[in-house]
Amino acid sequence: MLSKAATMEIPINRNGDTRTLAEDDSLEQDLQQVMVSGPNLNETSIVSGGYGGTAEGIIPTSSIKGSSMQDSRSSSSTTAEEASRGVAVEKLDFMKQWGLNTYKCTKQMIAERFGRGSRTVDLELEAQIEVLRDTKRKYETVLRLARALTNHLYSMVQTQHALGDTFTDLSLKSPELRDEFGYNAETQKLLCKNGETLLGAINFFVSSINTLVNKTMEDTLMTIKMYEAARLEYDAYRADLEELSVGPRDVVNMARIDTAQEQYQIHKDKYERLRSDVTIKLNFLDENKVKVMHKQLLLFHNAISAYFAGNQQQLEQTLKQFNIKLRPPGADKPSWLEEP
């Protein structure tokens, strides 16, 4: 019994060591304190060394996160700097190439003007371009005169309309001249109606000529300007290549010749492509011009002839033939002066 009681009084821990009850209570309180006031995730430390080591091996994770964030920021800033530097280099190269190209073209232009340089000439194409420019100037004259005719005719129609209203008012207030004022009023109203019909035909004529001159021809002339600029660049780089070819055949000059040959081929291809585009557009413009002008000249002739012959039916038939619709009466603004 005594040995049994003594055995029951001896505390044995899980490691087989014997300790007093006070020490166990103290250890349990320490563990509870650690569990209650455990470390925050942001304050977690990495311990270097064994249990119970010094604090020199403790590395706070906050410092690791800070360093990683600094690294990411520095890498992102480095990437942004590299990107901006790349854009700056591209702009610098572009400006350098633009300046060199401008210098060569200006030099070629001055040489051609003073007769010291040669230029590439396509005699047939140059003749067609000159004909187009002359045709455009003449069609602009037709357009200007047709607009002037429209303005004068509109003023006449407005005057006839006002005169017809005045005759109508006088026929009501002058019984002794009612018939005379009456048929003069009817005549002016008929002339006004025919004038509005003629204005519709002329306005359609003006609109079509304006489209032909200021859109179709202008588009072709823009392509011609691009072709002429490409021709100047081609001749400039050709002259540069010829100048380098007569120089010494050392390593540096051969590298320059290779570069000049490459640029010459690029501008030659561009010149030939634009020359082909100009030829195609000139042919298309010539065909389109004939079709448009055939229709518009027929309209103009029939409308003018019917109006001055007093043939109202023929005048209206001309508008139907070309699908021209008049503006409804009572409109505030004149429908025939859409183009200034």
PDB file of C-alpha atoms in Angstrom, residues 102-327:
ATOM      1  CA  THR A 102      14.866  66.076 -96.934  1.00  0.00           C
ATOM      2  CA  TYR A 103      18.461  67.059 -97.528  1.00  0.00           C
ATOM      3  CA  LYS A 104      18.846  64.675-100.476  1.00  0.00           C
ATOM      4  CA  CYS A 105      15.557  65.773-102.070  1.00  0.00           C
ATOM      5  CA  THR A 106      16.355  69.470-101.633  1.00  0.00           C
ATOM      6  CA  LYS A 107      19.772  68.933-103.160  1.00  0.00           C
ATOM      7  CA  GLN A 108      18.212  67.093-106.118  1.00  0.00           C
ATOM      8  CA  MET A 109      15.552  69.794-106.586  1.00  0.00           C
ATOM      9  CA  ILE A 110      18.148  72.575-106.655  1.00  0.00           C
ATOM     10  CA  ALA A 111      20.328  70.600-109.066  1.00  0.00           C
ATOM     11  CA  GLU A 112      17.370  70.085-111.428  1.00  0.00           C
ATOM     12  CA  ARG A 113      16.363  73.730-111.255  1.00  0.00           C
ATOM     13  CA  PHE A 114      19.831  74.978-112.141  1.00  0.00           C
ATOM     14  CA  GLY A 115      20.352  72.320-114.798  1.00  0.00           C
ATOM     15  CA  ARG A 116      23.119  70.443-112.998  1.00  0.00           C
ATOM     16  CA  GLY A 117      21.148  67.286-112.261  1.00  0.00           C
ATOM     17  CA  SER A 118      19.251  64.715-114.295  1.00  0.00           C
ATOM     18  CA  ARG A 119      15.647  63.768-113.731  1.00  0.00           C
ATOM     19  CA  THR A 120      13.573  60.768-114.729  1.00  0.00           C
ATOM     20  CA  VAL A 121      10.915  61.721-117.286  1.00  0.00           C
ATOM     21  CA  ASP A 122       7.989  59.690-118.600  1.00  0.00           C
ATOM     22  CA  LEU A 123       6.984  61.775-121.606  1.00  0.00           C
ATOM     23  CA  GLU A 124       3.633  60.081-122.210  1.00  0.00           C
ATOM     24  CA  LEU A 125       2.584  60.238-118.583  1.00  0.00           C
ATOM     25  CA  GLU A 126       3.746  63.839-118.203  1.00  0.00           C
ATOM     26  CA  ALA A 127       1.643  64.823-121.212  1.00  0.00           C
ATOM     27  CA  GLN A 128      -1.441  63.149-119.748  1.00  0.00           C
ATOM     28  CA  ILE A 129      -0.896  64.928-116.421  1.00  0.00           C
ATOM     29  CA  GLU A 130      -0.608  68.302-118.142  1.00  0.00           C
ATOM     30  CA  VAL A 131      -3.816  67.626-120.088  1.00  0.00           C
ATOM     31  CA  LEU A 132      -5.609  66.782-116.851  1.00  0.00           C
ATOM     32  CA  ARG A 133      -4.502  70.003-115.182  1.00  0.00           C
ATOM     33  CA  ASP A 134      -5.587  72.062-118.166  1.00  0.00           C
ATOM     34  CA  THR A 135      -8.939  70.244-118.284  1.00  0.00           C
ATOM     35  CA  LYS A 136      -9.484  70.883-114.581  1.00  0.00           C
ATOM     36  CA  ARG A 137      -8.882  74.622-115.044  1.00  0.00           C
ATOM     37  CA  LYS A 138     -11.402  74.787-117.896  1.00  0.00           C
ATOM     38  CA  TYR A 139     -14.002  72.765-116.014  1.00  0.00           C
ATOM     39  CA  GLU A 140     -13.577  75.086-113.031  1.00  0.00           C
ATOM     40  CA  THR A 141     -14.435  77.967-115.376  1.00  0.00           C
ATOM     41  CA  VAL A 142     -17.572  76.133-116.546  1.00  0.00           C
ATOM     42  CA  LEU A 143     -18.520  75.490-112.927  1.00  0.00           C
ATOM     43  CA  ARG A 144     -18.052  79.147-111.970  1.00  0.00           C
ATOM     44  CA  LEU A 145     -20.144  80.384-114.904  1.00  0.00           C
ATOM     45  CA  ALA A 146     -22.897  77.817-114.286  1.00  0.00           C
ATOM     46  CA  ARG A 147     -23.142  78.967-110.671  1.00  0.00           C
ATOM     47  CA  ALA A 148     -23.344  82.583-111.823  1.00  0.00           C
ATOM     48  CA  LEU A 149     -26.157  81.618-114.230  1.00  0.00           C
ATOM     49  CA  THR A 150     -27.951  79.894-111.369  1.00  0.00           C
ATOM     50  CA  ASN A 151     -27.734  83.007-109.199  1.00  0.00           C
ATOM     51  CA  HIS A 152     -29.029  85.284-111.952  1.00  0.00           C
ATOM     52  CA  LEU A 153     -31.823  82.904-112.880  1.00  0.00           C
ATOM     53  CA  TYR A 154     -32.877  82.576-109.260  1.00  0.00           C
ATOM     54  CA  SER A 155     -33.062  86.365-108.923  1.00  0.00           C
ATOM     55  CA  MET A 156     -35.169  86.548-112.087  1.00  0.00           C
ATOM     56  CA  VAL A 157     -37.544  83.847-110.791  1.00  0.00           C
ATOM     57  CA  GLN A 158     -37.961  85.694-107.509  1.00  0.00           C
ATOM     58  CA  THR A 159     -38.700  88.905-109.398  1.00  0.00           C
ATOM     59  CA  GLN A 160     -41.261  87.157-111.590  1.00  0.00           C
ATOM     60  CA  HIS A 161     -42.917  85.669-108.525  1.00  0.00           C
ATOM     61  CA  ALA A 162     -43.180  89.080-106.864  1.00  0.00           C
ATOM     62  CA  LEU A 163     -44.432  90.660-110.098  1.00  0.00           C
ATOM     63  CA  GLY A 164     -47.113  87.992-110.486  1.00  0.00           C
ATOM     64  CA  ASP A 165     -48.352  88.590-106.920  1.00  0.00           C
ATOM     65  CA  THR A 166     -48.496  92.340-107.578  1.00  0.00           C
ATOM     66  CA  PHE A 167     -50.481  91.848-110.787  1.00  0.00           C
ATOM     67  CA  THR A 168     -52.917  89.596-108.956  1.00  0.00           C
ATOM     68  CA  ASP A 169     -53.433  92.184-106.225  1.00  0.00           C
ATOM     69  CA  LEU A 170     -53.977  94.956-108.783  1.00  0.00           C
ATOM     70  CA  SER A 171     -56.514  92.845-110.706  1.00  0.00           C
ATOM     71  CA  LEU A 172     -58.613  92.662-107.570  1.00  0.00           C
ATOM     72  CA  LYS A 173     -58.365  96.381-106.832  1.00  0.00           C
ATOM     73  CA  SER A 174     -58.766  97.659-110.396  1.00  0.00           C
ATOM     74  CA  PRO A 175     -62.018  96.351-111.908  1.00  0.00           C
ATOM     75  CA  GLU A 176     -61.493  98.263-115.147  1.00  0.00           C
ATOM     76  CA  LEU A 177     -58.130  96.469-115.714  1.00  0.00           C
ATOM     77  CA  ARG A 178     -58.958  93.164-114.099  1.00  0.00           C
ATOM     78  CA  ASP A 179     -58.502  91.079-117.250  1.00  0.00           C
ATOM     79  CA  GLU A 180     -55.237  92.710-118.273  1.00  0.00           C
ATOM     80  CA  PHE A 181     -53.707  92.384-114.819  1.00  0.00           C
ATOM     81  CA  GLY A 182     -55.132  88.886-114.565  1.00  0.00           C
ATOM     82  CA  TYR A 183     -53.514  87.317-117.640  1.00  0.00           C
ATOM     83  CA  ASN A 184     -50.203  89.120-116.933  1.00  0.00           C
ATOM     84  CA  ALA A 185     -50.260  87.609-113.458  1.00  0.00           C
ATOM     85  CA  GLU A 186     -50.882  84.148-114.925  1.00  0.00           C
ATOM     86  CA  THR A 187     -48.040  84.627-117.400  1.00  0.00           C
ATOM     87  CA  GLN A 188     -45.579  85.609-114.669  1.00  0.00           C
ATOM     88  CA  LYS A 189     -46.624  82.665-112.516  1.00  0.00           C
ATOM     89  CA  LEU A 190     -46.113  80.273-115.440  1.00  0.00           C
ATOM     90  CA  LEU A 191     -42.700  81.769-116.146  1.00  0.00           C
ATOM     91  CA  CYS A 192     -41.853  81.465-112.461  1.00  0.00           C
ATOM     92  CA  LYS A 193     -42.833  77.807-112.462  1.00  0.00           C
ATOM     93  CA  ASN A 194     -40.791  77.078-115.573  1.00  0.00           C
ATOM     94  CA  GLY A 195     -37.875  78.996-114.095  1.00  0.00           C
ATOM     95  CA  GLU A 196     -37.957  76.844-110.973  1.00  0.00           C
ATOM     96  CA  THR A 197     -37.951  73.749-113.159  1.00  0.00           C
ATOM     97  CA  LEU A 198     -34.976  75.067-115.119  1.00  0.00           C
ATOM     98  CA  LEU A 199     -33.204  75.895-111.866  1.00  0.00           C
ATOM     99  CA  GLY A 200     -33.619  72.286-110.812  1.00  0.00           C
ATOM    100  CA  ALA A 201     -31.928  71.083-113.980  1.00  0.00           C
ATOM    101  CA  ILE A 202     -29.069  73.602-113.767  1.00  0.00           C
ATOM    102  CA  ASN A 203     -28.536  72.863-110.095  1.00  0.00           C
ATOM    103  CA  PHE A 204     -28.166  69.156-110.914  1.00  0.00           C
ATOM    104  CA  PHE A 205     -25.692  70.082-113.633  1.00  0.00           C
ATOM    105  CA  VAL A 206     -23.664  72.226-111.219  1.00  0.00           C
ATOM    106  CA  SER A 207     -23.636  69.512-108.565  1.00  0.00           C
ATOM    107  CA  SER A 208     -22.367  66.883-110.982  1.00  0.00           C
ATOM    108  CA  ILE A 209     -19.627  69.138-112.384  1.00  0.00           C
ATOM    109  CA  ASN A 210     -18.572  70.058-108.857  1.00  0.00           C
ATOM    110  CA  THR A 211     -18.221  66.371-107.932  1.00  0.00           C
ATOM    111  CA  LEU A 212     -16.202  65.677-111.061  1.00  0.00           C
ATOM    112  CA  VAL A 213     -13.852  68.631-110.584  1.00  0.00           C
ATOM    113  CA  ASN A 214     -13.387  68.881-106.821  1.00  0.00           C
ATOM    114  CA  LYS A 215     -13.547  65.195-105.898  1.00  0.00           C
ATOM    115  CA  THR A 216     -12.707  62.889-108.795  1.00  0.00           C
ATOM    116  CA  MET A 217     -10.112  65.079-110.490  1.00  0.00           C
ATOM    117  CA  GLU A 218      -8.719  66.286-107.177  1.00  0.00           C
ATOM    118  CA  ASP A 219      -8.228  62.713-105.976  1.00  0.00           C
ATOM    119  CA  THR A 220      -6.257  61.914-109.123  1.00  0.00           C
ATOM    120  CA  LEU A 221      -4.157  65.066-108.699  1.00  0.00           C
ATOM    121  CA  MET A 222      -3.345  64.065-105.113  1.00  0.00           C
ATOM    122  CA  THR A 223      -2.011  60.757-106.398  1.00  0.00           C
ATOM    123  CA  ILE A 224      -0.018  62.677-109.006  1.00  0.00           C
ATOM    124  CA  LYS A 225       1.543  64.817-106.262  1.00  0.00           C
ATOM    125  CA  MET A 226       2.582  61.669-104.417  1.00  0.00           C
ATOM    126  CA  TYR A 227       4.014  60.300-107.658  1.00  0.00           C
ATOM    127  CA  GLU A 228       6.026  63.473-108.272  1.00  0.00           C
ATOM    128  CA  ALA A 229       7.416  63.398-104.720  1.00  0.00           C
ATOM    129  CA  ALA A 230       8.377  59.730-105.182  1.00  0.00           C
ATOM    130  CA  ARG A 231      10.060  60.617-108.486  1.00  0.00           C
ATOM    131  CA  LEU A 232      12.136  63.298-106.761  1.00  0.00           C
ATOM    132  CA  GLU A 233      13.179  60.887-103.986  1.00  0.00           C
ATOM    133  CA  TYR A 234      14.045  58.217-106.544  1.00  0.00           C
ATOM    134  CA  ASP A 235      16.252  60.599-108.524  1.00  0.00           C
ATOM    135  CA  ALA A 236      17.902  61.877-105.330  1.00  0.00           C
ATOM    136  CA  TYR A 237      18.892  58.403-104.172  1.00  0.00           C
ATOM    137  CA  ARG A 238      19.892  57.444-107.712  1.00  0.00           C
ATOM    138  CA  ALA A 239      22.237  60.434-107.883  1.00  0.00           C
ATOM    139  CA  ASP A 240      23.611  59.567-104.458  1.00  0.00           C
ATOM    140  CA  LEU A 241      24.335  55.996-105.575  1.00  0.00           C
ATOM    141  CA  GLU A 242      26.001  57.204-108.774  1.00  0.00           C
ATOM    142  CA  GLU A 243      28.173  59.592-106.788  1.00  0.00           C
ATOM    143  CA  LEU A 244      29.301  56.842-104.408  1.00  0.00           C
ATOM    144  CA  SER A 245      29.931  54.412-107.250  1.00  0.00           C
ATOM    145  CA  VAL A 246      32.671  56.586-108.759  1.00  0.00           C
ATOM    146  CA  GLY A 247      34.491  56.836-105.413  1.00  0.00           C
ATOM    147  CA  PRO A 248      37.204  54.583-103.989  1.00  0.00           C
ATOM    148  CA  ARG A 249      36.425  50.909-103.365  1.00  0.00           C
ATOM    149  CA  ASP A 250      37.532  50.684 -99.752  1.00  0.00           C
ATOM    150  CA  VAL A 251      35.659  48.908 -96.966  1.00  0.00           C
ATOM    151  CA  VAL A 252      33.892  52.000 -95.660  1.00  0.00           C
ATOM    152  CA  ASN A 253      32.805  53.168 -99.102  1.00  0.00           C
ATOM    153  CA  MET A 254      31.585  49.685-100.075  1.00  0.00           C
ATOM    154  CA  ALA A 255      29.360  49.627 -96.976  1.00  0.00           C
ATOM    155  CA  ARG A 256      27.956  53.013 -97.975  1.00  0.00           C
ATOM    156  CA  ILE A 257      27.364  51.771-101.505  1.00  0.00           C
ATOM    157  CA  ASP A 258      25.441  48.753-100.205  1.00  0.00           C
ATOM    158  CA  THR A 259      23.255  51.000 -98.033  1.00  0.00           C
ATOM    159  CA  ALA A 260      22.697  53.418-100.923  1.00  0.00           C
ATOM    160  CA  GLN A 261      21.823  50.526-103.238  1.00  0.00           C
ATOM    161  CA  GLU A 262      19.220  49.292-100.764  1.00  0.00           C
ATOM    162  CA  GLN A 263      17.643  52.738-100.386  1.00  0.00           C
ATOM    163  CA  TYR A 264      17.728  53.229-104.150  1.00  0.00           C
ATOM    164  CA  GLN A 265      15.822  49.980-104.711  1.00  0.00           C
ATOM    165  CA  ILE A 266      13.209  50.898-102.090  1.00  0.00           C
ATOM    166  CA  HIS A 267      12.503  54.285-103.682  1.00  0.00           C
ATOM    167  CA  LYS A 268      12.579  52.815-107.167  1.00  0.00           C
ATOM    168  CA  ASP A 269       9.840  50.330-106.213  1.00  0.00           C
ATOM    169  CA  LYS A 270       7.802  53.128-104.646  1.00  0.00           C
ATOM    170  CA  TYR A 271       8.194  55.297-107.746  1.00  0.00           C
ATOM    171  CA  GLU A 272       7.146  52.524-110.120  1.00  0.00           C
ATOM    172  CA  ARG A 273       4.141  51.615-107.961  1.00  0.00           C
ATOM    173  CA  LEU A 274       2.878  55.204-107.856  1.00  0.00           C
ATOM    174  CA  ARG A 275       3.477  55.614-111.583  1.00  0.00           C
ATOM    175  CA  SER A 276       1.265  52.599-112.192  1.00  0.00           C
ATOM    176  CA  ASP A 277      -1.393  54.031-109.843  1.00  0.00           C
ATOM    177  CA  VAL A 278      -1.369  57.348-111.689  1.00  0.00           C
ATOM    178  CA  THR A 279      -1.733  55.638-115.067  1.00  0.00           C
ATOM    179  CA  ILE A 280      -4.708  53.601-113.851  1.00  0.00           C
ATOM    180  CA  LYS A 281      -6.419  56.620-112.284  1.00  0.00           C
ATOM    181  CA  LEU A 282      -5.922  58.739-115.380  1.00  0.00           C
ATOM    182  CA  ASN A 283      -7.535  56.104-117.573  1.00  0.00           C
ATOM    183  CA  PHE A 284     -10.409  55.665-115.158  1.00  0.00           C
ATOM    184  CA  LEU A 285     -10.883  59.435-114.874  1.00  0.00           C
ATOM    185  CA  ASP A 286     -11.003  59.831-118.646  1.00  0.00           C
ATOM    186  CA  GLU A 287     -13.714  57.176-118.977  1.00  0.00           C
ATOM    187  CA  ASN A 288     -15.717  58.567-116.072  1.00  0.00           C
ATOM    188  CA  LYS A 289     -15.418  62.138-117.364  1.00  0.00           C
ATOM    189  CA  VAL A 290     -16.843  61.176-120.762  1.00  0.00           C
ATOM    190  CA  LYS A 291     -19.829  59.384-119.203  1.00  0.00           C
ATOM    191  CA  VAL A 292     -20.625  62.173-116.761  1.00  0.00           C
ATOM    192  CA  MET A 293     -20.247  65.018-119.221  1.00  0.00           C
ATOM    193  CA  HIS A 294     -22.271  63.243-121.920  1.00  0.00           C
ATOM    194  CA  LYS A 295     -25.207  63.002-119.543  1.00  0.00           C
ATOM    195  CA  GLN A 296     -24.852  66.486-118.050  1.00  0.00           C
ATOM    196  CA  LEU A 297     -24.404  68.300-121.359  1.00  0.00           C
ATOM    197  CA  LEU A 298     -27.490  66.583-122.755  1.00  0.00           C
ATOM    198  CA  LEU A 299     -29.462  67.628-119.669  1.00  0.00           C
ATOM    199  CA  PHE A 300     -28.263  71.219-119.892  1.00  0.00           C
ATOM    200  CA  HIS A 301     -29.077  71.512-123.591  1.00  0.00           C
ATOM    201  CA  ASN A 302     -32.561  70.013-123.359  1.00  0.00           C
ATOM    202  CA  ALA A 303     -33.517  72.045-120.289  1.00  0.00           C
ATOM    203  CA  ILE A 304     -32.317  75.389-121.702  1.00  0.00           C
ATOM    204  CA  SER A 305     -33.945  74.729-125.098  1.00  0.00           C
ATOM    205  CA  ALA A 306     -37.302  73.738-123.588  1.00  0.00           C
ATOM    206  CA  TYR A 307     -37.340  76.718-121.231  1.00  0.00           C
ATOM    207  CA  PHE A 308     -36.672  79.413-123.815  1.00  0.00           C
ATOM    208  CA  ALA A 309     -39.028  77.705-126.283  1.00  0.00           C
ATOM    209  CA  GLY A 310     -41.772  77.913-123.679  1.00  0.00           C
ATOM    210  CA  ASN A 311     -42.299  74.142-123.819  1.00  0.00           C
ATOM    211  CA  GLN A 312     -43.322  73.381-120.267  1.00  0.00           C
ATOM    212  CA  GLN A 313     -44.132  69.745-120.991  1.00  0.00           C
ATOM    213  CA  GLN A 314     -40.717  69.099-122.567  1.00  0.00           C
ATOM    214  CA  LEU A 315     -39.023  70.816-119.637  1.00  0.00           C
ATOM    215  CA  GLU A 316     -40.772  68.612-117.099  1.00  0.00           C
ATOM    216  CA  GLN A 317     -40.042  65.549-119.199  1.00  0.00           C
ATOM    217  CA  THR A 318     -36.343  66.409-119.145  1.00  0.00           C
ATOM    218  CA  LEU A 319     -36.328  66.398-115.344  1.00  0.00           C
ATOM    219  CA  LYS A 320     -38.098  63.045-115.257  1.00  0.00           C
ATOM    220  CA  GLN A 321     -35.629  61.630-117.752  1.00  0.00           C
ATOM    221  CA  PHE A 322     -32.715  62.408-115.428  1.00  0.00           C
ATOM    222  CA  ASN A 323     -34.580  61.603-112.186  1.00  0.00           C
ATOM    223  CA  ILE A 324     -34.433  65.156-110.863  1.00  0.00           C
ATOM    224  CA  LYS A 325     -36.863  66.020-108.093  1.00  0.00           C
ATOM    225  CA  LEU A 326     -37.779  69.618-107.367  1.00  0.00           C
ATOM    226  CA  ARG A 327     -37.927  71.011-103.869  1.00  0.00           C
TER     227      ARG A 327
END
